[in-house]
């Protein structure tokens, strides 16, 4: 699996992501500066990492969504290439039109930095094949604008099409208000586009892939992506 991680001014999780990808695939990850107009040849996966692109001016992800490299990402996705956006990356994917909806201020109006639990809703996608449907995983979050919102029609379509892949829940897998830390509609933590090749999620699986962190629940996402390309080969 050949992956490329985008780098914008203010992004701060690009190295975490590159390390997780290398640990999973054994391959070095290309770092692509925001001013580039093309992705490296042979790219299989593009990742938009977390951080504070352009200082989160205007709206989170709004400026980054209009960076030169995003035209290449949109073309890549249109051809079926896999794209993963985490935290600020999720915000950028929404602002760029690659995913519906928007990420608003957390319901409590405070920055949240802690581990959360998510329920894996499906296991038959490139982004979830490393898990079992219904499995509960623990990963960190670090965001002030993670409250996913969309109009009712969009939410119905996301649910009806099975495009909600990750949902905030209790350690036992119960989806309830107490576990919905940022107030996201339908407790949504991660969604895919209609084609299923673009995933946006708020939690950071890249920070739970090594034993030293005390939890390795994030490994499944990256292992599943590697398996996806091994199967294709």
Short mmCIF file of N, CA and C in Angstrom, two decimals, residues 151-217:
data_model
loop_
_atom_site.label_atom_id
_atom_site.label_comp_id
_atom_site.label_asym_id
_atom_site.label_seq_id
_atom_site.Cartn_x
_atom_site.Cartn_y
_atom_site.Cartn_z
N UNK A 151 -28.53 18.21 7.34
CA UNK A 151 -29.99 18.31 7.31
C UNK A 151 -30.62 16.93 7.43
N UNK A 152 -31.90 16.90 7.77
CA UNK A 152 -32.57 15.63 8.04
C UNK A 152 -32.53 14.68 6.85
N UNK A 153 -32.67 15.21 5.65
CA UNK A 153 -32.65 14.37 4.46
C UNK A 153 -31.30 13.70 4.30
N UNK A 154 -30.24 14.46 4.54
CA UNK A 154 -28.89 13.88 4.44
C UNK A 154 -28.68 12.82 5.50
N UNK A 155 -29.13 13.07 6.72
CA UNK A 155 -28.98 12.09 7.79
C UNK A 155 -29.75 10.81 7.48
N UNK A 156 -30.95 10.95 6.94
CA UNK A 156 -31.74 9.77 6.56
C UNK A 156 -31.01 8.97 5.49
N UNK A 157 -30.39 9.68 4.55
CA UNK A 157 -29.69 9.01 3.46
C UNK A 157 -28.44 8.29 3.99
N UNK A 158 -27.72 8.95 4.89
CA UNK A 158 -26.54 8.33 5.48
C UNK A 158 -26.90 7.05 6.22
N UNK A 159 -27.97 7.12 7.01
CA UNK A 159 -28.41 5.94 7.77
C UNK A 159 -28.95 4.86 6.85
N UNK A 160 -29.78 5.26 5.90
CA UNK A 160 -30.40 4.30 5.00
C UNK A 160 -29.41 3.58 4.11
N UNK A 161 -28.35 4.28 3.74
CA UNK A 161 -27.34 3.68 2.86
C UNK A 161 -26.22 2.99 3.64
N UNK A 162 -26.32 3.00 4.95
CA UNK A 162 -25.28 2.36 5.76
C UNK A 162 -23.94 3.07 5.68
N UNK A 163 -23.98 4.39 5.60
CA UNK A 163 -22.73 5.15 5.43
C UNK A 163 -22.15 5.68 6.73
N UNK A 164 -22.82 5.39 7.85
CA UNK A 164 -22.23 5.70 9.16
C UNK A 164 -21.40 4.49 9.57
N UNK A 165 -20.08 4.63 9.56
CA UNK A 165 -19.22 3.49 9.86
C UNK A 165 -18.81 3.42 11.33
N UNK A 166 -18.71 4.58 11.97
CA UNK A 166 -18.31 4.64 13.37
C UNK A 166 -19.27 5.54 14.13
N UNK A 167 -19.63 5.10 15.36
CA UNK A 167 -20.59 5.85 16.16
C UNK A 167 -20.13 5.86 17.62
N UNK A 168 -20.21 7.03 18.25
CA UNK A 168 -19.84 7.14 19.66
C UNK A 168 -20.75 6.26 20.51
N UNK A 169 -20.17 5.59 21.49
CA UNK A 169 -20.97 4.68 22.33
C UNK A 169 -20.31 4.54 23.70
N UNK A 170 -20.99 3.79 24.56
CA UNK A 170 -20.43 3.47 25.87
C UNK A 170 -19.44 2.32 25.72
N UNK A 171 -18.65 2.02 26.74
CA UNK A 171 -17.72 0.89 26.65
C UNK A 171 -18.43 -0.43 26.33
N UNK A 172 -19.73 -0.49 26.65
CA UNK A 172 -20.51 -1.71 26.38
C UNK A 172 -21.15 -1.68 25.00
N UNK A 173 -20.96 -0.61 24.26
CA UNK A 173 -21.53 -0.53 22.91
C UNK A 173 -22.89 0.12 22.84
N UNK A 174 -23.34 0.72 23.92
CA UNK A 174 -24.65 1.38 23.94
C UNK A 174 -24.50 2.80 23.40
N UNK A 175 -25.32 3.14 22.42
CA UNK A 175 -25.32 4.49 21.86
C UNK A 175 -26.34 5.30 22.64
N UNK A 176 -25.85 6.27 23.40
CA UNK A 176 -26.76 7.09 24.21
C UNK A 176 -26.21 8.51 24.32
N UNK A 177 -27.00 9.38 24.90
CA UNK A 177 -26.62 10.78 25.01
C UNK A 177 -25.37 10.96 25.85
N UNK A 178 -25.22 10.18 26.88
CA UNK A 178 -24.06 10.31 27.77
C UNK A 178 -22.75 10.02 27.06
N UNK A 179 -22.80 9.16 26.06
CA UNK A 179 -21.59 8.76 25.34
C UNK A 179 -21.30 9.66 24.14
N UNK A 180 -22.27 10.49 23.79
CA UNK A 180 -22.12 11.38 22.64
C UNK A 180 -21.43 12.66 23.10
N UNK A 181 -20.11 12.60 23.21
CA UNK A 181 -19.34 13.64 23.90
C UNK A 181 -19.42 15.02 23.27
N UNK A 182 -19.64 15.11 21.96
CA UNK A 182 -19.65 16.42 21.30
C UNK A 182 -21.01 16.84 20.76
N UNK A 183 -22.03 15.99 20.96
CA UNK A 183 -23.38 16.32 20.52
C UNK A 183 -23.67 16.01 19.08
N UNK A 184 -22.82 15.21 18.42
CA UNK A 184 -22.99 14.92 17.00
C UNK A 184 -24.35 14.28 16.70
N UNK A 185 -24.94 14.67 15.60
CA UNK A 185 -26.21 14.07 15.17
C UNK A 185 -26.05 12.57 15.05
N UNK A 186 -27.00 11.83 15.60
CA UNK A 186 -27.01 10.37 15.55
C UNK A 186 -25.73 9.76 16.13
N UNK A 187 -25.03 10.51 16.98
CA UNK A 187 -23.77 10.04 17.59
C UNK A 187 -22.73 9.66 16.54
N UNK A 188 -22.73 10.36 15.43
CA UNK A 188 -21.85 10.03 14.30
C UNK A 188 -20.41 10.41 14.59
N UNK A 189 -19.51 9.43 14.47
CA UNK A 189 -18.08 9.65 14.64
C UNK A 189 -17.35 9.54 13.31
N UNK A 190 -17.95 8.84 12.33
CA UNK A 190 -17.30 8.68 11.03
C UNK A 190 -18.28 8.25 9.96
N UNK A 191 -18.16 8.86 8.78
CA UNK A 191 -19.04 8.54 7.65
C UNK A 191 -18.23 8.37 6.37
N UNK A 192 -18.85 7.71 5.39
CA UNK A 192 -18.25 7.58 4.06
C UNK A 192 -19.14 8.25 3.02
N UNK A 193 -18.57 8.51 1.87
CA UNK A 193 -19.33 9.08 0.75
C UNK A 193 -20.18 8.01 0.10
N UNK A 194 -20.94 8.37 -0.92
CA UNK A 194 -21.85 7.42 -1.58
C UNK A 194 -21.10 6.24 -2.16
N UNK A 195 -19.94 6.49 -2.71
CA UNK A 195 -19.17 5.42 -3.35
C UNK A 195 -18.47 4.53 -2.33
N UNK A 196 -18.30 5.03 -1.12
CA UNK A 196 -17.67 4.25 -0.07
C UNK A 196 -16.16 4.30 -0.06
N UNK A 197 -15.55 5.22 -0.81
CA UNK A 197 -14.09 5.28 -0.88
C UNK A 197 -13.49 6.49 -0.17
N UNK A 198 -14.34 7.31 0.47
CA UNK A 198 -13.86 8.47 1.22
C UNK A 198 -14.44 8.41 2.63
N UNK A 199 -13.58 8.31 3.63
CA UNK A 199 -14.01 8.26 5.02
C UNK A 199 -13.53 9.49 5.77
N UNK A 200 -14.44 10.09 6.54
CA UNK A 200 -14.08 11.15 7.46
C UNK A 200 -14.46 10.73 8.86
N UNK A 201 -13.56 10.92 9.82
CA UNK A 201 -13.84 10.55 11.20
C UNK A 201 -13.14 11.53 12.15
N UNK A 202 -13.74 11.79 13.30
CA UNK A 202 -13.14 12.72 14.26
C UNK A 202 -12.08 12.06 15.14
N UNK A 203 -12.28 10.88 15.71
CA UNK A 203 -11.27 10.26 16.58
C UNK A 203 -9.98 9.93 15.82
N UNK A 204 -8.91 9.74 16.58
CA UNK A 204 -7.57 9.53 16.03
C UNK A 204 -7.10 8.09 16.19
N UNK A 205 -7.41 7.19 15.27
CA UNK A 205 -6.95 5.81 15.39
C UNK A 205 -5.43 5.69 15.30
N UNK A 206 -4.77 6.66 14.65
CA UNK A 206 -3.31 6.59 14.48
C UNK A 206 -2.56 6.68 15.81
N UNK A 207 -3.23 7.15 16.86
CA UNK A 207 -2.57 7.28 18.15
C UNK A 207 -2.77 6.08 19.07
N UNK A 208 -3.47 5.07 18.57
CA UNK A 208 -3.63 3.83 19.33
C UNK A 208 -3.25 2.64 18.46
N UNK A 209 -1.99 2.62 18.05
CA UNK A 209 -1.51 1.49 17.25
C UNK A 209 -0.31 0.78 17.88
N UNK A 210 0.27 1.37 18.91
CA UNK A 210 1.46 0.79 19.53
C UNK A 210 1.22 0.45 21.00
N UNK A 211 1.82 -0.65 21.43
CA UNK A 211 1.63 -1.13 22.80
C UNK A 211 2.00 -0.08 23.84
N UNK A 212 3.00 0.73 23.53
CA UNK A 212 3.47 1.73 24.50
C UNK A 212 2.39 2.74 24.86
N UNK A 213 1.38 2.89 23.99
CA UNK A 213 0.29 3.83 24.25
C UNK A 213 -0.78 3.24 25.15
N UNK A 214 -0.64 1.96 25.49
CA UNK A 214 -1.58 1.32 26.40
C UNK A 214 -2.83 0.78 25.73
N UNK A 215 -2.96 0.97 24.42
CA UNK A 215 -4.12 0.47 23.68
C UNK A 215 -3.74 0.40 22.20
N UNK A 216 -4.19 -0.64 21.53
CA UNK A 216 -3.87 -0.80 20.10
C UNK A 216 -5.14 -0.93 19.25
N UNK A 217 -6.25 -0.39 19.74
CA UNK A 217 -7.52 -0.54 19.03
C UNK A 217 -7.54 0.15 17.66
#
